[in-house]
mmCIF file of C-alpha atoms in Angstrom:
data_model
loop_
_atom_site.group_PDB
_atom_site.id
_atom_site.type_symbol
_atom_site.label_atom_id
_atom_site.label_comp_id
_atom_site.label_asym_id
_atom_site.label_seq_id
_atom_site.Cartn_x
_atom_site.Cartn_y
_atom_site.Cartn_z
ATOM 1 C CA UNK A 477 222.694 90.340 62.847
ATOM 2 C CA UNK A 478 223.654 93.521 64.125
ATOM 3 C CA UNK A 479 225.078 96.187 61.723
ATOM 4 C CA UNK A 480 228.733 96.577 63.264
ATOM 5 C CA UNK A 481 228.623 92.658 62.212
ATOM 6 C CA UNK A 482 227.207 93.529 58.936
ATOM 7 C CA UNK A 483 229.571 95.644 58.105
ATOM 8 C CA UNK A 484 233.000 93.382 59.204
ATOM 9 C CA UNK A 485 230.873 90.682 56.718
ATOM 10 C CA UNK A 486 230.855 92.652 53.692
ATOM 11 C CA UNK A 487 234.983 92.792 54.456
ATOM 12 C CA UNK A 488 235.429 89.178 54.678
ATOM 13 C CA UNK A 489 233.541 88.126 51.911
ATOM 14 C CA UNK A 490 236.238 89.921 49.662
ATOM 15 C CA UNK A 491 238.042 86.536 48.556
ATOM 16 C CA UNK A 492 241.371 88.444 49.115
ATOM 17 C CA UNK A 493 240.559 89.199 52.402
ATOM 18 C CA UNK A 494 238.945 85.880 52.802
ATOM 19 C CA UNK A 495 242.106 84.334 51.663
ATOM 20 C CA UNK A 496 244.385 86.670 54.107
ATOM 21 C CA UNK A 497 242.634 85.891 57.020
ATOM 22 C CA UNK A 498 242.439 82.127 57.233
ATOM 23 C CA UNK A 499 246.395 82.551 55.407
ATOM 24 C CA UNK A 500 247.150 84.677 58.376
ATOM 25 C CA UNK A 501 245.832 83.330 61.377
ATOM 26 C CA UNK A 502 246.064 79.358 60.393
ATOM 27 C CA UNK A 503 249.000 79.462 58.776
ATOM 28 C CA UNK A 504 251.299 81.531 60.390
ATOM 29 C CA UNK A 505 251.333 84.104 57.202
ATOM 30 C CA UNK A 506 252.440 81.725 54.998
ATOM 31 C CA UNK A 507 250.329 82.349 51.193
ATOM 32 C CA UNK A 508 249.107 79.022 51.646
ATOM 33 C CA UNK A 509 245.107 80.294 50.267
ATOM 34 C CA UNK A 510 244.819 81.802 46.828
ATOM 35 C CA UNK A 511 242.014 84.252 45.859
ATOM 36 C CA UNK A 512 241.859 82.268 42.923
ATOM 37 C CA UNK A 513 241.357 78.878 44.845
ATOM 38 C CA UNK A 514 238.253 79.996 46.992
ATOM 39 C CA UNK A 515 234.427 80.151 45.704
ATOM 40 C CA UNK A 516 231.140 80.901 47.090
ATOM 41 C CA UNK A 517 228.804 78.938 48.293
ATOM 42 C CA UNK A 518 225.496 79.362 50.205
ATOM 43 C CA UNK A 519 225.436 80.256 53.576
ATOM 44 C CA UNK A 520 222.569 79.266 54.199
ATOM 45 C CA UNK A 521 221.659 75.772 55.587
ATOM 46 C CA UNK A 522 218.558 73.553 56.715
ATOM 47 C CA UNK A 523 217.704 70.065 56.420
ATOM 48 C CA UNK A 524 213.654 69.098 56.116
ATOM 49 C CA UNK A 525 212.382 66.420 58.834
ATOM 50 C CA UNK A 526 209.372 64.369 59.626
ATOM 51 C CA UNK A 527 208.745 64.572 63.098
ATOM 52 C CA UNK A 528 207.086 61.829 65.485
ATOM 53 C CA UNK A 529 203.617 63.510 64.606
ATOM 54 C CA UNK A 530 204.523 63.157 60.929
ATOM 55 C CA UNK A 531 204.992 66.496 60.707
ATOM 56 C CA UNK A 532 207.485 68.226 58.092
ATOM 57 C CA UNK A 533 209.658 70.920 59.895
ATOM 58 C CA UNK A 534 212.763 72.778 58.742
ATOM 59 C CA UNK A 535 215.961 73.731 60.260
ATOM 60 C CA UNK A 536 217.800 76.757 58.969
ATOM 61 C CA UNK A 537 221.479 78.404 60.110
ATOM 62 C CA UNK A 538 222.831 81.158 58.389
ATOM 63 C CA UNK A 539 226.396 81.281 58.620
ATOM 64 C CA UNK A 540 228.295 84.402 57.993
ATOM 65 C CA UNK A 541 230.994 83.678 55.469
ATOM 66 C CA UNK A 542 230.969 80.450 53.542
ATOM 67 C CA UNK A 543 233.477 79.015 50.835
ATOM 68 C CA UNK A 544 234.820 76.292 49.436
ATOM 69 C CA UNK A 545 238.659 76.203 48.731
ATOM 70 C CA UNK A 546 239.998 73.895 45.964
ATOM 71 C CA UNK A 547 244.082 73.136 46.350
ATOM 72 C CA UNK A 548 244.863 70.204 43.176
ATOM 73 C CA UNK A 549 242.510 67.575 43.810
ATOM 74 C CA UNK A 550 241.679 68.626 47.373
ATOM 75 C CA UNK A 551 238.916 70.366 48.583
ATOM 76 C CA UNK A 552 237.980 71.755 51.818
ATOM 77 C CA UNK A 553 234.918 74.174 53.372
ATOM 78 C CA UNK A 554 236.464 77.657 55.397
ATOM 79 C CA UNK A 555 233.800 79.251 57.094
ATOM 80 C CA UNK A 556 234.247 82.218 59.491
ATOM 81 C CA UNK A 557 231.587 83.632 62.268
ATOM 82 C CA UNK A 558 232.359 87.263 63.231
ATOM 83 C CA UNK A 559 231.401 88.111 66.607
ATOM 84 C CA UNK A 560 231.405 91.160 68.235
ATOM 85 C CA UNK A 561 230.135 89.205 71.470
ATOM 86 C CA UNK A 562 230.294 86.428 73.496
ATOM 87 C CA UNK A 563 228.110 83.208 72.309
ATOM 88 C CA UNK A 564 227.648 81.325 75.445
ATOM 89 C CA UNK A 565 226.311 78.022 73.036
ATOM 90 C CA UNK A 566 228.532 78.328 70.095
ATOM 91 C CA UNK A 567 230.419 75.115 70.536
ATOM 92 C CA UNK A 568 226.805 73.598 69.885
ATOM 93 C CA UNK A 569 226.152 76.438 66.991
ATOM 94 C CA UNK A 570 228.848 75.778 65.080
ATOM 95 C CA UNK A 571 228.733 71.864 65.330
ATOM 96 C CA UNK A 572 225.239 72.013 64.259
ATOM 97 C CA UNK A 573 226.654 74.117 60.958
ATOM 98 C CA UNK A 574 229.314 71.605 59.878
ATOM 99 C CA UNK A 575 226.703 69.018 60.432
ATOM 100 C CA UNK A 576 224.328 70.474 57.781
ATOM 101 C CA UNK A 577 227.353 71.047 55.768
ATOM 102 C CA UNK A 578 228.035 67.658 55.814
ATOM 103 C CA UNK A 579 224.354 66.098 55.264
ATOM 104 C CA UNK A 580 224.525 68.642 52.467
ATOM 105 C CA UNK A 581 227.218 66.994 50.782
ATOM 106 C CA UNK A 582 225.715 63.868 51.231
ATOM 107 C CA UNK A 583 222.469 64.815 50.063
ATOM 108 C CA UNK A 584 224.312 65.702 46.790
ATOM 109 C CA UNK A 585 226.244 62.858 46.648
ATOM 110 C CA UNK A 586 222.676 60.499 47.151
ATOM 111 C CA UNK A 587 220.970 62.695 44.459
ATOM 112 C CA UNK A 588 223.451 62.345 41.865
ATOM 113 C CA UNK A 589 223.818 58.264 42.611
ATOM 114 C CA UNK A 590 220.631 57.930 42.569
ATOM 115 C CA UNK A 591 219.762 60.030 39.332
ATOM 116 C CA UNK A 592 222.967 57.267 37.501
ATOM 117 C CA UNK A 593 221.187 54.464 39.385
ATOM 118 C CA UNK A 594 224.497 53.459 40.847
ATOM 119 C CA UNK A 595 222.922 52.473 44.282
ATOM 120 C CA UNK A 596 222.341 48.537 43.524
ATOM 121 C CA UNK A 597 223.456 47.124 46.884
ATOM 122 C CA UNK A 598 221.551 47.211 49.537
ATOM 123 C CA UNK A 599 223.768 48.576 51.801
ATOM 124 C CA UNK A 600 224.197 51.397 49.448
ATOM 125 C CA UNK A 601 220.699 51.887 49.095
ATOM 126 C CA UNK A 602 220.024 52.450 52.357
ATOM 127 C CA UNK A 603 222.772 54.384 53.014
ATOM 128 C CA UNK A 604 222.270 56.827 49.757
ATOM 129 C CA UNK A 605 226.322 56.724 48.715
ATOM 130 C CA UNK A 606 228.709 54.065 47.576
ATOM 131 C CA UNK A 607 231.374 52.143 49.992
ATOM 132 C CA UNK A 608 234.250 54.734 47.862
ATOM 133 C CA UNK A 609 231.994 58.321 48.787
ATOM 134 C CA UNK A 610 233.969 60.619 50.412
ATOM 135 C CA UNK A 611 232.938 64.225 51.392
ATOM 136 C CA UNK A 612 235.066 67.204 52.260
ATOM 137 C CA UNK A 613 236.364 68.844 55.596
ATOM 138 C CA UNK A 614 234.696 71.587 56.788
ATOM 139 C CA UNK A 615 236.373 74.263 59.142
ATOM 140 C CA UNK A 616 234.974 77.167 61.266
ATOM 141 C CA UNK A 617 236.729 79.986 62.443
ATOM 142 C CA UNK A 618 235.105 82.150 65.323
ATOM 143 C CA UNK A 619 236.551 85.628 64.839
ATOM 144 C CA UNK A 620 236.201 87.588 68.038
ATOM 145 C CA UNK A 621 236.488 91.319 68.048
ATOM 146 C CA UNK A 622 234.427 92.199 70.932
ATOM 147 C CA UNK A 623 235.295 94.304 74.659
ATOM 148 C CA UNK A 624 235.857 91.442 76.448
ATOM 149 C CA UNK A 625 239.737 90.505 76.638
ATOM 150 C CA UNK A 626 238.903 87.020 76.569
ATOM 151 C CA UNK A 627 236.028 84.783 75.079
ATOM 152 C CA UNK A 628 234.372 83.695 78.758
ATOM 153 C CA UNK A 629 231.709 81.602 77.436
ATOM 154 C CA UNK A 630 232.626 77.307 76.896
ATOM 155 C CA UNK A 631 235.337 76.637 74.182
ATOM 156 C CA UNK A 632 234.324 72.969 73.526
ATOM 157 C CA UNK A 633 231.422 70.784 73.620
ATOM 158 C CA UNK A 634 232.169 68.853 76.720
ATOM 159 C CA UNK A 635 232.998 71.993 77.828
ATOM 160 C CA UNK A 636 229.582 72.848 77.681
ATOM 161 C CA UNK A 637 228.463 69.670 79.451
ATOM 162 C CA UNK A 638 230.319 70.286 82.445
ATOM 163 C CA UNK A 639 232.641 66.877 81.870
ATOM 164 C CA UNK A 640 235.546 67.885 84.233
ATOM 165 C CA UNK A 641 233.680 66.954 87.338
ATOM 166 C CA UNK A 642 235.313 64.577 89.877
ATOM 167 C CA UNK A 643 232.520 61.698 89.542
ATOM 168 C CA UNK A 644 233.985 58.643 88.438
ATOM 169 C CA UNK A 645 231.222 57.434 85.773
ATOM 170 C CA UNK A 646 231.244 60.862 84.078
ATOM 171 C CA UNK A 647 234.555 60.670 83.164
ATOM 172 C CA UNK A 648 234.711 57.105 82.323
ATOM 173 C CA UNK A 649 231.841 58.519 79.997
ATOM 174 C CA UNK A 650 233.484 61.183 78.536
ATOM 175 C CA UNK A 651 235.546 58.677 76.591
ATOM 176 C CA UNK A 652 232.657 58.004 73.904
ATOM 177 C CA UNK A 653 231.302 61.462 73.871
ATOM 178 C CA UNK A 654 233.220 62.983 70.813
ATOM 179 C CA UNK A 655 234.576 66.751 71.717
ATOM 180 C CA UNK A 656 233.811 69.702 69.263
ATOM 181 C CA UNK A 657 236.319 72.696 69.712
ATOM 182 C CA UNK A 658 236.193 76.116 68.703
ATOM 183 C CA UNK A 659 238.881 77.771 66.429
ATOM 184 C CA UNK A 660 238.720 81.210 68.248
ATOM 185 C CA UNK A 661 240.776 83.793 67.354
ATOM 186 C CA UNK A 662 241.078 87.114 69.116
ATOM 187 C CA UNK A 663 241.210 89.686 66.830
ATOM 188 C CA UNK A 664 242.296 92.453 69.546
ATOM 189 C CA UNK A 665 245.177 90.258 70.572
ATOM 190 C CA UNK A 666 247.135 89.329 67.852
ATOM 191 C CA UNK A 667 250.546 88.857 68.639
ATOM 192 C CA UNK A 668 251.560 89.075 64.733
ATOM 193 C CA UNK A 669 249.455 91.219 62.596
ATOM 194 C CA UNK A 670 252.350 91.570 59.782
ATOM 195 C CA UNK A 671 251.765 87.848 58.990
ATOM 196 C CA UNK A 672 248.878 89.432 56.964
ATOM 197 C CA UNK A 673 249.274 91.357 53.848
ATOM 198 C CA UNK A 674 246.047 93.517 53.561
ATOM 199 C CA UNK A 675 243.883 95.742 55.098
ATOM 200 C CA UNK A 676 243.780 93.556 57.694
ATOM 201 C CA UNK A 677 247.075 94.160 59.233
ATOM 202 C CA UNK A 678 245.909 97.642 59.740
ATOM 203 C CA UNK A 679 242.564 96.577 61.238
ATOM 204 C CA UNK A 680 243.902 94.227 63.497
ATOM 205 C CA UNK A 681 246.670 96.346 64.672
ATOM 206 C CA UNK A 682 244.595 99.267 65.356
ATOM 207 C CA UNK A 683 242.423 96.948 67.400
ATOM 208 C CA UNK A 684 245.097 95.671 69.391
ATOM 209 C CA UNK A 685 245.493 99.413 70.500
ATOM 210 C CA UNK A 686 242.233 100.042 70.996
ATOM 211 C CA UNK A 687 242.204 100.088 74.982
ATOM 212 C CA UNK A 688 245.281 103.235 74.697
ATOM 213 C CA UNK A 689 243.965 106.061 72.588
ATOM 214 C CA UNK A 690 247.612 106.811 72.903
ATOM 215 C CA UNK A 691 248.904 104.289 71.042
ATOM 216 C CA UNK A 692 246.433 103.887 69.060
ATOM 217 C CA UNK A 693 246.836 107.641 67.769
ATOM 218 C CA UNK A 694 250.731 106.795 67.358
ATOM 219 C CA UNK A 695 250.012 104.160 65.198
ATOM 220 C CA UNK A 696 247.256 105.719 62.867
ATOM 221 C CA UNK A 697 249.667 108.553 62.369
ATOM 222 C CA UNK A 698 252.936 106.102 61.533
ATOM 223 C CA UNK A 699 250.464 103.967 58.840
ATOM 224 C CA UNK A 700 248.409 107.194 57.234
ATOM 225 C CA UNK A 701 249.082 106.795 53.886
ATOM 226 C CA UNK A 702 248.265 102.570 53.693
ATOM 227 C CA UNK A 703 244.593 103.977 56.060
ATOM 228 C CA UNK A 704 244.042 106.440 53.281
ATOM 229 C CA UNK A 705 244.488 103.955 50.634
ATOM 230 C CA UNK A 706 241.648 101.796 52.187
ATOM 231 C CA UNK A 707 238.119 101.963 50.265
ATOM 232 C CA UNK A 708 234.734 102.845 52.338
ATOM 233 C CA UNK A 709 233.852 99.201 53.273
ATOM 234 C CA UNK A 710 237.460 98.563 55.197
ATOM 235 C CA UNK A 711 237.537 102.075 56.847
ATOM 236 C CA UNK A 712 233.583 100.583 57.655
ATOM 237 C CA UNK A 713 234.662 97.740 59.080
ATOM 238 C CA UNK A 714 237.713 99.230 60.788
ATOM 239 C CA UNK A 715 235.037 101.731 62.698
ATOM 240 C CA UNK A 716 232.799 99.336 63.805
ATOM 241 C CA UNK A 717 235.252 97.104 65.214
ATOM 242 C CA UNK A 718 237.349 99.893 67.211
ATOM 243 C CA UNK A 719 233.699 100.596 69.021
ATOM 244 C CA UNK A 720 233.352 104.054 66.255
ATOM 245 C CA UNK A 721 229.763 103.161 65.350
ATOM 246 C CA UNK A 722 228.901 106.790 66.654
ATOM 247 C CA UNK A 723 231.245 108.600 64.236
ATOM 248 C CA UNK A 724 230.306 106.169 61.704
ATOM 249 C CA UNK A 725 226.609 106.794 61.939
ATOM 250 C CA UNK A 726 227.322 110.437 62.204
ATOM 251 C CA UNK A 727 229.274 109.934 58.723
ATOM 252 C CA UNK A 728 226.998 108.261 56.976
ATOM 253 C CA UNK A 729 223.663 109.835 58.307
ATOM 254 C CA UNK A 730 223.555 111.596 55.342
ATOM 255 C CA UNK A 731 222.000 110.343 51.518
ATOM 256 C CA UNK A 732 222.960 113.880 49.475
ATOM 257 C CA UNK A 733 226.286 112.972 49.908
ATOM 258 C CA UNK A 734 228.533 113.016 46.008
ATOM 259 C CA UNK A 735 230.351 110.445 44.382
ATOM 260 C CA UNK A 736 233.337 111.109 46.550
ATOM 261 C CA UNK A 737 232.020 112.714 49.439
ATOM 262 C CA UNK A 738 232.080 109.300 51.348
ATOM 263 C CA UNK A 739 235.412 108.752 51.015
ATOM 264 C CA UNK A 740 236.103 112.630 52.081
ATOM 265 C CA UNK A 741 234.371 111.344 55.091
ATOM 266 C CA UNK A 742 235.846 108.759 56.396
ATOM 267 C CA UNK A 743 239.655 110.171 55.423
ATOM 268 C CA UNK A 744 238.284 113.240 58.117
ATOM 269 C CA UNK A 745 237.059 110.830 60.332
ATOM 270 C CA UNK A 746 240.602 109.584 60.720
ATOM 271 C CA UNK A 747 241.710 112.967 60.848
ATOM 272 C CA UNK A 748 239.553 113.200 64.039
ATOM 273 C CA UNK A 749 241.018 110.016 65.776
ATOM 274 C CA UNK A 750 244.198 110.537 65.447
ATOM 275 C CA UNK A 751 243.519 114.219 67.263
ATOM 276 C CA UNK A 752 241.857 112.370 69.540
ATOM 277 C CA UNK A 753 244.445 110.578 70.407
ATOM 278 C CA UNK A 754 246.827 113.548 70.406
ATOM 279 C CA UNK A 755 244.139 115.292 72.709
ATOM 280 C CA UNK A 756 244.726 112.141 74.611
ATOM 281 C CA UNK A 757 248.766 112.500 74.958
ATOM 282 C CA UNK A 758 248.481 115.989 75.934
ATOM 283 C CA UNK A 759 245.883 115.481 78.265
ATOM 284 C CA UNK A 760 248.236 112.983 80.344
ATOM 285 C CA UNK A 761 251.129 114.848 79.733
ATOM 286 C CA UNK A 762 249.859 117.382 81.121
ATOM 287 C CA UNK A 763 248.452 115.048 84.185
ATOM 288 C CA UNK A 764 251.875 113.253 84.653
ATOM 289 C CA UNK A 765 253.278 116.516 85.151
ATOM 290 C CA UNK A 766 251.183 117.888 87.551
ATOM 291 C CA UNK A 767 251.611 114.569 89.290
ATOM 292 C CA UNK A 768 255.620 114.679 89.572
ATOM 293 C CA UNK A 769 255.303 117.843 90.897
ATOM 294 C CA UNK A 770 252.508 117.279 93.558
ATOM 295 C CA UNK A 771 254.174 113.716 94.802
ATOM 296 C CA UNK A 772 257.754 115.864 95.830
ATOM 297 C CA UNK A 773 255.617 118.238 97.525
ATOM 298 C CA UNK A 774 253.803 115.432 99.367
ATOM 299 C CA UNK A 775 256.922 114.148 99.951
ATOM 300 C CA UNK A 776 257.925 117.371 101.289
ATOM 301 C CA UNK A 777 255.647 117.634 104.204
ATOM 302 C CA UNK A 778 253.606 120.190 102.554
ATOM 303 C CA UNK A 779 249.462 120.169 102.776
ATOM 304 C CA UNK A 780 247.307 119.084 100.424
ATOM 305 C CA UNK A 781 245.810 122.664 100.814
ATOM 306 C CA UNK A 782 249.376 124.339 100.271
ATOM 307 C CA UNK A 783 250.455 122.169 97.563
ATOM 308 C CA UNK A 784 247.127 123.377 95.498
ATOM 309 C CA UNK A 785 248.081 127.166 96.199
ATOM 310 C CA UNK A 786 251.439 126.841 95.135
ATOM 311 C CA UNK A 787 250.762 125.282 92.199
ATOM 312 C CA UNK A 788 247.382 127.022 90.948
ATOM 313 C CA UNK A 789 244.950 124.155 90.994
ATOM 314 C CA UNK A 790 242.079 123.204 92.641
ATOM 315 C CA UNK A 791 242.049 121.396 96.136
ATOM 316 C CA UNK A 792 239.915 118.919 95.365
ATOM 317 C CA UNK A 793 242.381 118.089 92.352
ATOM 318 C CA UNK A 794 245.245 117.574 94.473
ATOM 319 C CA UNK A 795 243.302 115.395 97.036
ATOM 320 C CA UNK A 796 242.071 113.141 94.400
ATOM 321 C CA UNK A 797 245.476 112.711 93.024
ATOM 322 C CA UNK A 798 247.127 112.169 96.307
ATOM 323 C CA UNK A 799 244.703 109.713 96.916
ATOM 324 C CA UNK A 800 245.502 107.807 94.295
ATOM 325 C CA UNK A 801 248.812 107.696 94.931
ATOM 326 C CA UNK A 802 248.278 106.431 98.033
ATOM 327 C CA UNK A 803 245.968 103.565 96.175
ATOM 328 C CA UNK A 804 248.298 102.301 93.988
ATOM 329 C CA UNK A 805 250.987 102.016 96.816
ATOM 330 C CA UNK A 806 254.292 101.383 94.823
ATOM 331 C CA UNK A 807 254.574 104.881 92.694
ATOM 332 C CA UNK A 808 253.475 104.258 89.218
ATOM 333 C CA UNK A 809 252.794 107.265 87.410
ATOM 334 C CA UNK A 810 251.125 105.576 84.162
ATOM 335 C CA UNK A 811 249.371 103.158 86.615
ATOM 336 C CA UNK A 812 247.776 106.316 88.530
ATOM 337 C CA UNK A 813 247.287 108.265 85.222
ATOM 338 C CA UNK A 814 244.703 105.400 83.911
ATOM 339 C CA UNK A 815 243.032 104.933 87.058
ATOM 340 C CA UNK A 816 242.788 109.099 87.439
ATOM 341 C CA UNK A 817 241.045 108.815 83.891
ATOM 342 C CA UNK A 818 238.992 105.952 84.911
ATOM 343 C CA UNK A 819 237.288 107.925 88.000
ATOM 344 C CA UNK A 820 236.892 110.991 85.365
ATOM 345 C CA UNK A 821 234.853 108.938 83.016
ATOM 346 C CA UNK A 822 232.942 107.281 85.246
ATOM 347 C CA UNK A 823 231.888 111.011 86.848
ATOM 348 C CA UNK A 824 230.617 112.039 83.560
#
């Protein structure tokens, strides 16, 4: 696991942000999840096997958050895998985790029959639980916070098997193949982040403006005083998901640091984004400007050589903006702004 995942883990194992998440994205906000209801449970699963050689091997999956929520008599397992990227198998991944939830539950089940002596029928025996057994659901949430816009890889097992083809016999098939879906949510694409009531509207919504330093500069300035109230593992997890793991590194390189110092740190950290960001605005303020005045000089007649006399710049600053003008086609100033940006990053 890398540590930018690492570090959005030791969030969401906080049963308040646990409960926030799940309340947040499955339930439309509603305080459906309690704290108080979750508790955790292992996250870590196998199942020992005899093979065809007689051979005892062991299958173990790690998932990253694990809990068990109890609501009355109810019970159910919520279980969340944070990914930064795309996993191009996890419709098979995550099946094979509720699976060895589920045997696990069973296994328990069979052990504690078995320890009463309650399995007298043969059926019963054989199966290891009474006709009555029941286990409990199990859920998995993907949480995807990674570059990519959209999750590219298969969404469901027959997905993944490649069962929309046009042959006749696959998808008479298909009918007795049981589907396994994924329960992706986009963590950069929110559409409501106030339907959650902790850090993570913050996190989420800061995310969402990733892509515009702009914005995202805007909005860290509007919410400063519920960012300073965050602790060290939030702000943490809020840096590695915004793609910070430089400045985060940089604030944590070093181990003479004083009870307090941390938390100094990160609060200037955000100091330094949210310049950022205002270096950002002036920086195509600035460019926008320049570009009104250049396009009515272009439209003018004049040179590209004149234009850059008249108004103090460079020539080869006044040819790259005309020809991006002349790129986008319809005049869009923000439009030519990002792409002017673009061509200066990809130069350095």
């Amino acid at each position: 696991m890398g540590e930018a995942n690492q570090n959005v883990n030791r969030l969401l194992e906080r049963k308040q942000i646990f409960a926030d998440l799940w309340n947040g994205t499955m339930y439309g906000g509603r305080q459906v999840v309690q704290p108080e209801d979750l508790e955790w449970i292992p996250n870590e699963q196998g199942v020992v096997f005899v093979d065809h050689k007689e051979k005892r091997r062991t299958v173990q999956r790690y998932r990253d958050i694990n809990m068990r929520v109890r609501k009355g008599a109810r019970m159910a397992v919520l279980a969340c895998e944070n990914q930064e990227r795309v996993h191009y198998a996890m419709p098979v991944r995550n099946m094979l985790y509720d699976a060895l939830e589920y045997l696990r539950q069973l296994q328990e089940i069979e052990t504690l029959r078995r320890e009463r002596g309650e399995l007298m029928d043969g059926d019963e025996f054989l199966s290891g639980i009474k006709k009555e057994d029941r286990i409990v659901p199990a859920v998995t949430m993907v949480l995807y916070w990674g570059r990519k816009e959209e999750w590219d890889g298969c969404k469901s097992l027959h997905e993944l098997m490649g069962l929309d083809g046009d042959e006749e016999w696959i998808r008479e098939l298909k009918e007795y193949i049981p589907d396994y879906k994924l329960n992706i949510v986009y963590a950069n694409a929110l559409e409501h982040p106030e339907n959650f009531h902790t850090c993570l509207q913050h996190i989420f919504s800061m995310l969402k403006y990733n892509s515009d330093k702009k914005l995202l500069y805007e909005y860290a300035k509007q919410h400063r005083e519920e960012i300073d109230q965050m602790d060290d593992v939030a702000l943490t997890a809020l840096f590695s998901m915004i793609g910070e793991q430089k400045r985060l590194a940089k604030i944590l390189q070093s181990d003479n640091r004083s009870e307090g110092e941390e938390g100094k740190s990160m609060c200037k950290a955000i100091d330094d984004l949210i310049e950022d960001g205002r270096e950002e605005g002036r920086a195509e303020g600035e460019f926008l400007a320049l570009l009104k005045m250049t396009k009515k000089k272009l439209d003018a007649g004049k040179t590209i050589e004149a234009i850059a006399g008249e108004l103090d710049e460079a020539v080869e600053v006044i040819r790259g903006i005309s020809e991006e003008i002349q790129r986008v086609g319809e005049y869009d100033p923000k439009q030519i702004y990002l792409n002017w940006k673009a061509g200066q990053q990809a130069i350095r």
